[in-house]
Coordinates of C-alpha atoms and ligand atoms in Angstrom, one line a residue:
Chain A
M240 CA 93.4 73.9 100.7
S241 CA 90.9 74.6 97.9
N242 CA 91.7 77.2 96.0
S243 CA 88.5 79.4 97.6
S244 CA 89.5 79.3 101.1
L245 CA 92.9 79.6 100.2
S246 CA 92.6 83.4 98.6
D247 CA 89.8 84.6 101.4
A248 CA 93.0 83.4 103.7
I249 CA 94.8 85.7 101.8
N250 CA 92.7 88.0 101.9
N251 CA 91.4 88.2 105.0
S252 CA 95.1 88.4 107.1
E253 CA 94.8 92.4 106.9
H254 CA 98.1 92.1 108.7
R255 CA 98.2 95.3 110.7
S256 CA 95.4 97.2 112.8
F257 CA 94.3 100.6 111.8
I258 CA 95.9 102.3 114.6
S259 CA 99.2 100.7 114.4
R260 CA 99.1 101.3 110.8
I261 CA 99.0 105.1 112.1
A262 CA 101.1 104.9 114.3
S263 CA 103.7 103.5 112.2
Q264 CA 103.6 106.6 109.5
Q265 CA 106.2 109.7 110.2
T266 CA 103.5 112.0 108.8
F267 CA 101.1 111.6 112.3
W268 CA 104.1 111.9 114.4
V269 CA 105.3 115.0 112.7
F270 CA 101.9 116.9 113.3
V271 CA 101.9 115.3 116.9
A272 CA 105.0 117.5 117.1
A273 CA 103.3 120.3 115.3
L274 CA 100.7 120.2 117.9
L275 CA 102.9 119.6 120.8
A276 CA 105.1 122.7 119.9
C277 CA 101.7 124.9 119.4
I278 CA 100.1 123.9 123.0
A279 CA 103.5 124.7 124.1
L280 CA 103.8 128.5 122.5
T281 CA 99.8 129.4 123.6
L282 CA 101.4 128.2 127.4
M283 CA 104.6 129.7 126.6
T284 CA 103.5 133.8 124.9
D285 CA 100.6 135.5 125.0
T286 CA 101.0 136.3 121.3
F287 CA 101.3 133.1 119.4
A288 CA 97.6 132.2 119.9
T289 CA 96.3 135.0 118.6
E290 CA 94.3 136.0 115.7
R291 CA 96.7 137.7 114.1
N292 CA 99.6 135.3 114.7
L293 CA 97.4 132.5 113.8
F294 CA 96.5 134.1 110.4
N295 CA 100.0 135.1 109.6
V296 CA 101.0 131.0 110.1
T297 CA 99.1 129.7 108.1
R298 CA 99.0 132.1 105.6
N299 CA 103.3 131.9 105.5
F300 CA 103.3 128.0 106.1
A301 CA 100.2 128.1 102.6
F302 CA 103.1 129.2 100.4
I303 CA 106.0 126.4 101.7
G304 CA 103.2 123.8 101.7
I305 CA 101.8 123.8 97.6
V306 CA 106.1 124.2 96.5
A307 CA 106.3 121.2 99.1
L308 CA 103.4 119.3 96.9
G309 CA 105.3 119.8 93.3
M310 CA 108.5 118.8 95.5
T311 CA 106.9 116.1 96.4
A312 CA 106.2 114.8 92.9
V313 CA 109.8 115.0 92.2
I314 CA 111.3 113.4 95.5
A315 CA 109.3 110.4 95.0
S316 CA 110.4 110.2 91.1
G317 CA 113.5 110.3 92.1
G318 CA 115.0 113.2 91.7
I319 CA 115.3 116.8 93.2
D320 CA 113.7 120.3 92.1
L321 CA 116.4 122.9 93.8
S322 CA 114.9 125.6 91.2
V323 CA 111.5 126.1 92.8
G324 CA 112.9 129.2 94.9
S325 CA 113.4 131.1 91.6
T326 CA 110.3 129.5 89.6
L327 CA 108.6 131.2 92.0
V328 CA 110.3 134.6 91.7
I329 CA 109.8 134.2 87.2
S330 CA 106.3 133.1 87.8
A331 CA 105.5 136.6 90.5
M332 CA 107.6 139.1 87.9
T333 CA 106.0 138.0 85.3
V334 CA 102.3 138.2 86.7
S335 CA 104.0 141.8 88.0
V336 CA 105.1 143.1 84.9
T337 CA 101.9 141.8 82.6
M338 CA 99.6 143.9 85.2
A339 CA 101.6 146.5 85.2
S340 CA 101.5 146.8 81.4
G341 CA 98.1 147.3 82.1
M342 CA 97.0 144.3 80.9
P343 CA 94.2 142.3 83.4
F344 CA 94.6 139.5 85.8
W345 CA 94.0 136.5 83.7
A346 CA 96.4 137.0 81.3
G347 CA 99.2 138.2 83.6
C348 CA 98.2 134.4 85.3
L349 CA 98.4 132.6 82.0
L350 CA 101.8 134.1 80.8
A351 CA 103.4 133.1 84.8
L352 CA 101.9 130.1 85.2
G353 CA 103.3 129.3 81.0
V354 CA 106.2 130.3 81.7
S355 CA 106.3 128.1 84.9
L356 CA 105.9 125.5 82.6
V357 CA 108.3 126.2 80.5
V358 CA 110.9 126.6 82.8
G359 CA 110.2 123.3 84.2
A360 CA 109.6 121.3 80.6
V361 CA 113.2 122.0 80.1
N362 CA 114.5 120.3 83.5
G363 CA 111.9 117.7 82.5
V364 CA 113.5 117.7 79.1
L365 CA 117.6 118.0 80.2
I366 CA 116.9 114.9 82.8
A367 CA 114.3 112.8 81.1
Y368 CA 116.3 112.9 77.4
A369 CA 119.4 114.3 77.8
K370 CA 120.2 111.8 81.3
M371 CA 121.4 114.7 83.0
P372 CA 121.3 115.1 87.0
S373 CA 118.0 116.7 88.6
F374 CA 120.6 118.4 90.9
V375 CA 122.7 119.3 88.2
V376 CA 120.2 120.6 85.6
T377 CA 117.3 122.5 88.5
L378 CA 121.1 124.1 90.4
G379 CA 121.7 125.8 87.0
M380 CA 118.2 126.1 86.5
L381 CA 118.2 128.1 89.8
S382 CA 120.7 130.6 89.0
I383 CA 118.9 131.3 85.4
A384 CA 115.5 131.7 86.5
R385 CA 116.1 134.3 88.5
S386 CA 118.3 136.4 87.1
L387 CA 115.5 136.4 84.0
A388 CA 113.4 137.5 86.1
M389 CA 115.9 140.1 87.4
V390 CA 116.2 141.5 83.3
L391 CA 112.9 141.4 83.2
S392 CA 112.2 143.9 85.6
N393 CA 114.6 145.8 85.5
N394 CA 115.9 144.7 89.6
K395 CA 113.1 147.2 90.2
M396 CA 110.1 146.6 92.9
I397 CA 106.9 146.6 91.3
Y398 CA 103.7 147.5 93.6
Q399 CA 101.4 149.1 90.8
F400 CA 99.4 146.1 89.3
G401 CA 96.6 147.7 86.9
P402 CA 93.3 147.8 86.4
D403 CA 93.1 144.2 88.1
H404 CA 96.1 145.3 91.6
D405 CA 93.3 144.8 93.8
F406 CA 91.4 142.0 93.2
L407 CA 94.9 140.9 92.7
L408 CA 95.6 141.7 96.4
W409 CA 92.5 140.2 97.5
L410 CA 93.8 137.0 95.4
G411 CA 96.6 136.5 97.8
G412 CA 95.9 138.5 101.6
G413 CA 91.8 138.4 101.7
S414 CA 90.2 135.1 103.2
T415 CA 87.1 133.8 103.4
F416 CA 85.3 132.5 105.5
G417 CA 88.2 133.3 108.4
L418 CA 90.1 131.4 106.2
P419 CA 93.1 133.0 104.3
H420 CA 92.9 132.6 100.6
P421 CA 96.6 130.5 100.2
L422 CA 95.7 128.4 102.8
I423 CA 92.7 127.4 100.6
I424 CA 94.1 127.3 97.8
L425 CA 96.7 124.5 99.4
L426 CA 94.2 122.7 100.9
I427 CA 92.6 121.7 97.3
L428 CA 95.8 121.5 95.5
A429 CA 97.0 118.5 98.4
A430 CA 93.2 117.2 97.8
F431 CA 94.1 116.6 94.5
T432 CA 98.3 115.8 94.2
S433 CA 96.6 113.2 96.9
F434 CA 93.4 111.5 94.9
A435 CA 96.2 111.8 91.1
F436 CA 99.3 110.0 93.8
R437 CA 96.9 107.2 94.8
W438 CA 94.2 107.2 91.8
L439 CA 95.9 108.2 88.8
R440 CA 97.9 106.1 86.4
W441 CA 100.5 109.1 86.6
G442 CA 101.1 108.6 90.5
Q443 CA 101.3 105.0 89.9
H444 CA 104.2 105.5 87.5
L445 CA 106.2 108.3 89.3
F446 CA 106.3 106.0 92.1
A447 CA 107.3 103.3 90.3
I448 CA 109.8 104.7 88.3
G449 CA 111.3 106.6 92.6
G450 CA 110.7 102.9 93.5
N451 CA 112.9 100.9 90.7
E452 CA 113.7 103.4 87.1
Q453 CA 114.9 99.9 85.6
A454 CA 111.9 98.2 86.5
A455 CA 110.1 101.2 85.2
V456 CA 111.7 100.9 82.2
L457 CA 110.9 97.1 81.0
T458 CA 107.2 97.3 82.2
G459 CA 106.7 99.9 79.7
I460 CA 105.9 103.0 81.7
P461 CA 107.1 106.0 79.5
V462 CA 109.4 106.9 81.7
S463 CA 110.6 110.4 80.0
R464 CA 107.2 111.4 79.9
V465 CA 106.5 110.6 83.0
K466 CA 109.4 112.4 84.9
V467 CA 109.0 115.7 82.2
S468 CA 105.6 116.1 83.7
V469 CA 106.7 116.0 87.0
Y470 CA 108.8 118.9 86.8
M471 CA 106.2 120.6 84.6
F472 CA 104.0 119.5 88.2
S473 CA 107.0 121.1 91.2
A474 CA 107.3 124.6 88.2
L475 CA 103.3 124.9 88.1
M476 CA 103.1 124.4 91.8
A477 CA 106.3 127.4 92.3
G478 CA 104.4 129.4 90.2
I479 CA 100.8 129.1 91.5
A480 CA 102.7 130.3 94.9
G481 CA 104.4 132.9 92.9
I482 CA 101.2 134.6 91.9
L483 CA 99.7 134.4 95.7
E484 CA 102.5 136.3 97.1
V485 CA 102.9 138.7 95.3
G486 CA 98.8 139.1 96.1
W487 CA 100.1 138.9 99.6
L488 CA 102.8 141.6 100.1
G489 CA 101.7 144.1 97.6
G490 CA 104.6 144.2 95.6
V491 CA 107.6 142.1 94.5
T492 CA 110.6 142.1 94.3
T493 CA 113.6 139.9 93.0
N494 CA 114.7 138.5 95.8
L495 CA 111.6 136.8 96.9
G496 CA 111.9 133.0 96.8
Q497 CA 115.8 133.5 97.8
S498 CA 116.9 130.1 99.1
M499 CA 113.9 128.6 99.8
E500 CA 114.3 125.7 98.2
L501 CA 115.6 124.5 101.0
S502 CA 112.3 125.3 103.2
V503 CA 110.5 123.3 100.8
I504 CA 112.9 120.1 100.4
A505 CA 112.5 119.6 104.3
A506 CA 108.9 120.2 104.2
S507 CA 108.8 117.4 101.9
V508 CA 111.2 115.3 103.7
I509 CA 109.7 115.9 107.2
G510 CA 106.5 114.4 105.7
G511 CA 108.0 111.7 104.9
A512 CA 109.1 111.9 101.4
N513 CA 112.4 109.7 100.8
L514 CA 115.3 111.4 98.9
A515 CA 116.0 108.4 97.6
G516 CA 113.0 108.2 95.7
G517 CA 109.6 105.7 95.5
V518 CA 108.0 107.2 99.2
G519 CA 105.8 110.7 99.5
T520 CA 102.5 111.9 100.0
A521 CA 101.1 115.0 99.3
F522 CA 99.4 115.7 103.4
G523 CA 102.9 115.0 105.0
A524 CA 104.3 117.4 102.4
V525 CA 101.4 120.4 104.2
I526 CA 102.1 118.7 107.6
G527 CA 105.9 119.0 107.5
A528 CA 105.7 122.5 106.2
L529 CA 103.4 123.3 109.0
L530 CA 105.6 122.4 111.6
I531 CA 108.5 124.1 110.2
E532 CA 106.7 127.7 110.1
V533 CA 105.5 126.7 113.6
I534 CA 108.9 126.7 114.7
R535 CA 110.0 129.6 113.0
N536 CA 106.8 131.7 114.1
S537 CA 107.5 130.4 117.7
L538 CA 111.5 131.7 117.0
I539 CA 110.0 135.2 117.0
L540 CA 107.9 134.9 119.6
L541 CA 110.5 133.8 121.7
G542 CA 112.6 136.5 120.3
I543 CA 115.2 134.4 119.7
S544 CA 117.4 135.8 117.3
T545 CA 116.0 135.2 113.2
F546 CA 119.6 134.2 112.4
W547 CA 119.0 130.8 114.1
Q548 CA 117.0 130.0 111.4
G549 CA 119.1 128.5 108.8
T550 CA 120.6 126.4 111.0
F551 CA 117.2 124.8 112.5
V552 CA 115.9 124.0 109.0
G553 CA 119.1 122.5 108.1
S554 CA 119.0 120.2 110.9
F555 CA 115.6 119.2 110.5
I556 CA 116.3 117.9 107.3
I557 CA 119.7 116.3 108.7
I558 CA 117.3 114.3 111.3
A559 CA 114.5 113.2 109.3
V560 CA 117.4 112.1 106.6
A561 CA 119.2 110.6 109.6
F562 CA 115.6 109.2 111.3
D563 CA 114.5 106.8 107.6
R564 CA 118.3 105.8 107.9
F565 CA 117.9 104.6 111.4
R566 CA 115.1 102.6 110.3
Q567 CA 116.3 100.9 107.7
A568 CA 119.4 100.0 109.7
R569 CA 116.5 97.9 111.6
G570 CA 115.1 96.6 109.2
Y571 CA 111.8 98.5 109.7
E572 CA 110.7 99.2 107.0
Chain B
M152 CA 103.6 71.9 67.0
S153 CA 107.4 73.5 68.3
V154 CA 106.4 76.8 70.2
L155 CA 109.3 78.4 69.8
E156 CA 112.1 77.2 66.6
L157 CA 115.4 78.8 66.8
K158 CA 117.0 78.4 63.0
N159 CA 120.9 78.2 62.8
I160 CA 120.9 81.4 65.1
S161 CA 124.3 83.3 65.1
K162 CA 125.1 86.8 66.9
N163 CA 127.9 88.7 67.2
Y164 CA 129.2 91.6 69.2
G165 CA 131.6 92.9 66.7
A166 CA 134.6 90.2 67.0
I167 CA 133.1 88.2 69.5
Q168 CA 130.9 85.2 68.0
A169 CA 128.7 84.9 71.5
L170 CA 126.3 82.4 69.9
N171 CA 127.1 80.2 66.5
G172 CA 124.6 78.1 64.7
V173 CA 122.7 77.6 67.4
S174 CA 119.1 75.6 66.4
L175 CA 116.7 73.9 69.1
T176 CA 113.0 73.6 69.6
V177 CA 110.6 74.1 73.0
E178 CA 106.9 72.9 72.7
P179 CA 104.4 73.6 74.8
G180 CA 104.6 73.3 78.1
E181 CA 107.9 72.3 78.1
V182 CA 110.6 73.3 80.7
V183 CA 114.1 73.8 78.8
G184 CA 117.0 74.0 80.8
L185 CA 119.2 75.8 79.7
M186 CA 123.0 75.3 80.7
G187 CA 126.7 76.7 79.6
D188 CA 129.4 78.0 81.6
N189 CA 130.1 81.5 81.8
G190 CA 130.3 83.2 78.6
A191 CA 128.3 80.1 76.9
G192 CA 126.3 82.8 75.3
K193 CA 123.0 82.2 77.5
S194 CA 122.1 85.0 78.5
T195 CA 122.5 86.2 74.6
L196 CA 120.4 83.8 73.7
V197 CA 117.7 84.8 76.2
K198 CA 118.3 88.5 74.7
V199 CA 117.4 87.3 71.3
I200 CA 114.2 85.7 72.0
A201 CA 113.0 88.5 74.0
G202 CA 113.9 91.4 71.6
N203 CA 116.6 93.6 73.1
F204 CA 118.6 93.0 69.1
A205 CA 117.5 91.1 66.8
P206 CA 120.6 87.9 66.0
S207 CA 123.5 88.9 62.9
S208 CA 121.8 86.1 60.9
G209 CA 119.2 83.0 61.4
E210 CA 115.4 83.0 62.3
V211 CA 113.3 82.5 65.0
L212 CA 109.9 81.1 64.8
I213 CA 107.2 81.3 67.1
S214 CA 104.1 78.4 66.9
G215 CA 105.4 78.4 63.4
Q216 CA 105.0 81.7 61.7
T217 CA 108.7 84.0 61.6
V218 CA 109.0 87.1 63.6
N219 CA 111.1 89.6 63.5
F220 CA 111.4 91.3 67.3
H221 CA 112.8 94.8 67.2
K222 CA 112.7 95.9 70.9
P223 CA 111.0 93.9 73.7
L224 CA 107.5 95.2 73.4
D225 CA 107.5 93.2 69.9
A226 CA 108.2 89.8 71.9
Q227 CA 105.7 90.5 74.9
R228 CA 103.3 90.9 72.5
A229 CA 103.7 87.9 70.7
G230 CA 103.7 85.9 74.4
I231 CA 107.2 86.0 75.4
E232 CA 107.8 87.5 78.9
V233 CA 111.3 87.9 80.7
V234 CA 111.3 86.8 84.3
Y235 CA 114.6 89.3 85.5
Q236 CA 115.0 88.7 88.8
D237 CA 114.9 91.8 91.1
L238 CA 115.6 94.0 87.8
A239 CA 111.6 94.5 87.3
I240 CA 110.5 94.8 90.3
C241 CA 109.3 98.2 92.2
N242 CA 110.1 97.7 96.2
N243 CA 107.9 100.3 97.6
L244 CA 104.7 99.0 96.2
S245 CA 101.8 96.5 96.7
A246 CA 102.2 92.9 94.8
A247 CA 99.4 93.4 92.9
S248 CA 100.9 97.0 91.2
N249 CA 103.4 95.3 90.5
V250 CA 102.0 92.1 88.6
F251 CA 100.1 95.5 86.9
L252 CA 103.7 98.0 86.5
G253 CA 102.6 99.3 83.4
R254 CA 98.9 97.8 82.4
E255 CA 97.1 99.0 85.4
P256 CA 93.5 99.2 84.3
T257 CA 91.3 102.1 85.2
R258 CA 87.5 103.2 85.4
Q259 CA 86.2 106.5 84.7
F260 CA 85.5 108.7 87.2
G261 CA 84.0 111.7 87.0
P262 CA 86.6 112.9 84.6
F263 CA 89.4 111.1 85.3
Q264 CA 90.2 107.8 84.6
I265 CA 91.1 105.8 88.0
V266 CA 93.2 103.2 88.9
D267 CA 90.6 100.2 89.5
Y268 CA 92.5 98.5 92.2
K269 CA 90.0 96.6 92.7
H270 CA 90.0 94.6 90.1
M271 CA 93.8 94.3 90.3
Q272 CA 93.6 92.9 93.7
N273 CA 91.0 90.7 92.1
R274 CA 92.6 89.4 89.5
A275 CA 95.4 88.9 92.2
V276 CA 94.3 87.1 94.1
E277 CA 93.4 84.5 91.3
L278 CA 96.8 84.7 90.0
F279 CA 98.8 84.2 93.0
A280 CA 96.0 81.0 93.6
R281 CA 96.9 79.6 90.4
L282 CA 100.6 79.5 91.2
K283 CA 99.4 77.8 94.7
S284 CA 101.9 80.8 96.0
E285 CA 100.9 82.7 99.4
T286 CA 101.6 86.0 98.3
R287 CA 99.3 88.4 99.6
P288 CA 98.1 91.0 96.5
R289 CA 97.9 94.0 99.0
D290 CA 101.4 93.7 101.2
L291 CA 104.7 95.7 100.0
V292 CA 107.6 94.0 97.8
K293 CA 110.3 94.9 100.0
R294 CA 108.4 92.8 103.3
M295 CA 108.6 89.1 101.3
S296 CA 110.3 86.2 100.6
G297 CA 112.4 85.7 97.3
G298 CA 110.0 83.1 96.6
Q299 CA 107.0 85.8 96.8
R300 CA 109.0 88.0 94.6
Q301 CA 109.5 85.4 92.0
A302 CA 105.8 84.9 92.5
V303 CA 104.8 88.3 92.2
A304 CA 107.3 88.6 88.5
I305 CA 105.6 85.2 87.5
A306 CA 102.3 86.4 87.5
R307 CA 103.1 89.3 85.2
A308 CA 103.9 86.7 82.5
L309 CA 100.5 84.7 83.1
L310 CA 98.5 88.1 83.2
T311 CA 99.4 88.8 79.6
D312 CA 98.9 84.5 79.0
A313 CA 102.5 84.2 77.9
R314 CA 103.0 80.9 76.3
I315 CA 107.1 81.0 76.5
V316 CA 108.2 82.1 79.9
L317 CA 111.9 83.7 79.9
M318 CA 114.0 83.0 83.2
D319 CA 117.7 84.3 83.7
E320 CA 119.8 82.5 86.8
P321 CA 116.0 83.0 88.9
T322 CA 117.4 80.3 91.9
A323 CA 120.9 82.6 92.0
A324 CA 120.2 84.4 95.6
I325 CA 118.0 83.1 97.3
S326 CA 117.6 80.8 100.5
V327 CA 117.0 76.3 99.8
R328 CA 114.0 76.6 100.5
Q329 CA 112.7 80.2 98.7
V330 CA 114.5 77.4 95.7
A331 CA 112.0 75.3 96.3
E332 CA 109.1 77.5 96.1
V333 CA 110.0 79.2 92.3
L334 CA 110.7 75.1 91.2
N335 CA 107.3 75.3 92.4
L336 CA 105.7 77.9 89.9
I337 CA 108.2 76.3 87.3
R338 CA 106.1 73.1 87.3
Q339 CA 102.5 75.5 87.8
L340 CA 103.8 77.2 84.7
S341 CA 104.3 74.3 83.0
E342 CA 101.2 72.9 84.2
Q343 CA 99.1 75.9 82.7
G344 CA 101.2 74.6 79.3
I345 CA 103.3 77.4 79.0
A346 CA 106.8 77.2 77.6
V347 CA 109.4 78.1 80.8
V348 CA 113.1 78.0 79.5
L349 CA 115.4 78.3 82.4
I350 CA 118.8 79.7 82.8
S351 CA 120.8 78.3 85.6
H352 CA 124.2 77.3 86.9
R353 CA 122.7 75.1 89.8
M354 CA 122.6 71.7 88.3
P355 CA 120.1 70.0 91.5
D356 CA 117.6 72.7 90.3
V357 CA 117.5 71.9 86.7
F358 CA 117.4 68.1 87.0
E359 CA 114.8 68.5 89.0
V360 CA 112.3 70.3 86.7
A361 CA 113.6 70.5 83.3
D362 CA 111.9 68.1 80.8
K363 CA 114.5 69.3 78.2
V364 CA 118.1 70.3 79.2
I365 CA 120.7 72.3 76.7
V366 CA 124.3 72.7 77.3
L367 CA 125.4 76.2 75.1
R368 CA 130.2 75.7 74.8
R369 CA 131.3 79.0 73.3
G370 CA 128.2 79.9 71.5
Q371 CA 127.6 76.4 70.2
L372 CA 124.9 74.3 71.3
V373 CA 127.1 70.9 71.9
A374 CA 123.5 69.3 73.7
S375 CA 119.7 69.2 73.2
K376 CA 118.2 66.2 74.5
N377 CA 115.4 64.6 77.5
A378 CA 116.8 65.3 80.9
S379 CA 115.8 61.6 82.0
D380 CA 118.5 60.2 79.6
S381 CA 120.6 62.4 80.4
S382 CA 122.6 63.3 83.8
P383 CA 124.3 65.9 86.3
E384 CA 128.1 63.8 85.4
E385 CA 126.8 64.1 81.4
V386 CA 126.1 67.9 81.1
T387 CA 129.1 68.6 84.0
G388 CA 131.5 67.1 81.2
L389 CA 129.6 68.7 78.5
I390 CA 130.1 71.9 79.6
T391 CA 133.3 71.8 81.0
G392 CA 134.6 70.4 77.3
A393 CA 135.2 67.5 78.6
I394 CA 132.8 65.6 76.8
E395 CA 133.0 67.0 73.6
A396 CA 129.1 66.3 72.4
A397 CA 125.9 64.6 73.1
Ligands
LIG190 N1 127.1 93.7 75.2 C1 127.6 92.9 74.9 N2 129.2 93.5 74.0 C2 130.1 92.7 73.9 N3 130.3 91.4 74.1 C3 129.3 91.2 75.1 C4 127.7 91.8 75.6 N4 127.2 90.5 76.0 C5 127.8 89.8 76.3 N5 129.1 89.8 75.5 C6 130.0 88.8 75.3 O1 129.1 87.8 74.6 C7 129.9 86.2 75.1 C8 128.2 85.4 75.5 O2 127.9 86.3 77.0 P1 126.8 85.9 77.9 O3 126.5 87.1 78.6 O4 125.5 85.4 76.2 O5 127.1 84.6 78.3 P2 126.6 84.0 79.0 O6 126.4 82.3 79.3 O7 124.8 84.5 80.2 O8 126.7 84.0 80.7 P3 127.2 84.1 82.3 O9 126.8 82.7 82.6 O10 128.5 84.6 83.2 O11 126.0 84.6 82.6 C9 131.0 86.3 76.5 O12 131.7 86.2 76.1 C10 130.5 88.0 76.8 O13 131.5 88.6 77.2
LIG191 MG1 124.1 85.5 81.7

């Protein structure tokens, strides 16, 4: 065989058709599940498909979704970030305290995002350079960041945000073209994250690290720097969600974002992120967050006690991971 | 001129003398089979050449120039590539991404430098064709055979225009058919003028591709001769010590 016909043959052997490729994507099936749940709820209740309820669902899932984007990056790089809920509250507190003291929104916003990035950098440096397990470092940070948020606010509720009060509430609670602002921001961030995963060297490198960290080191990828940036990215997403959530709630207390990490990890994992590292997509995280929120909402609408929520979210994580194991055992992957 | 020359290389780990006064030469395009019992010092020798650590004493010359490698990157820049079995491959990425890992070409896209997949794809097709390997650049490595994985690892060496490729046990954990594939890849490298140092415990593999065999025993070089002037029996004797030296 001549060289050119060999390379032609190689190029043309597109292994699987488009349809079968789509159908093998976990994201697709999770989307189908979410859709079926929505249809079922529309038929079973007359409260689900109301404009008001849908508005609530989309806005609620946006917060989880935004944080899940960062979590997906961390999981794809082979780590875990348990501190996202606490990062969210420290960001929310920072913006609130700053604005309540009479400063403008942009100052509070920059400070809050700066504080979040510092939290992420501390996580990242301890994990990448001190080589500590991400589980332990971020578990410690979960406690530290929330405690600092309490110190910062003296554990009081804040609901007056100074001169830019109305802007903050509009940003988090308002809508444009009928779409709640948190949802719009989620879609923009998801598109950007998706782009970065696929098209930036940063994305290639973080997936390489999650796939085989030793290989990444041997090929000269700046592994430690990439890792720090990944934890900073996760913290930044949590920080953004924190600011928006204050605006939506119109007030903030230090229990904001408590045990949020569970829903966020569930969203990422349901969306196809593999806890073993190396796999995950931005839109998977968004769809995962959507499914969780639809289920959560349905429990409320169907009159099932909210005490069951934890059971559902927890089971989801376990089922998604079990599903992964099952596919691996069958040699599907 | 020899592409690689070692003069009196010694290396000790504390009290353990892993290499003791090893001298050898490797010519361009030459395939050298490096053999010896467990603990004979083969991996240590490869690590010295690859810049993982400096020798305790002795000299390394590349194309007649003395070099002092402080880290693997130094050796890589001098044209030395190591094929680390499965160690340097990411199963979750495509073959092309693996070939370019850490050296992804980029192009400008608005304010961003984005990965140039098209260029990677085309270059990878070309490299696999040069290796006469049926490896598809777009396939995920985890779906590949052991031989194809080796092709991916070896294509990396071609990409950087390496002059010497070091392979530590590339045929240890793969099937007979795939061994043949790897041996073919080694022949292709040699045909392109690239020297290959092959460590293997499998005598038949070595004699099938090697121009020269080098035997280490307890850190000392006990033989360095043309493969055609030697035999598996002789090498076995040299490895175990039944034959003192040749
Ligand atoms: N990092 C190290 N620290 C201390 N001793 C070492 C180290 N690496 C190797 N050695 C010792 O140096 C000697 C040579 O080891 P080396 O790994 O080079 O052998 P080898 O020929 O590659 O063996 P094998 O066939 O088992 O791979 C052995 O006695 C080994 O125990
Ligand atoms: Mg060895």
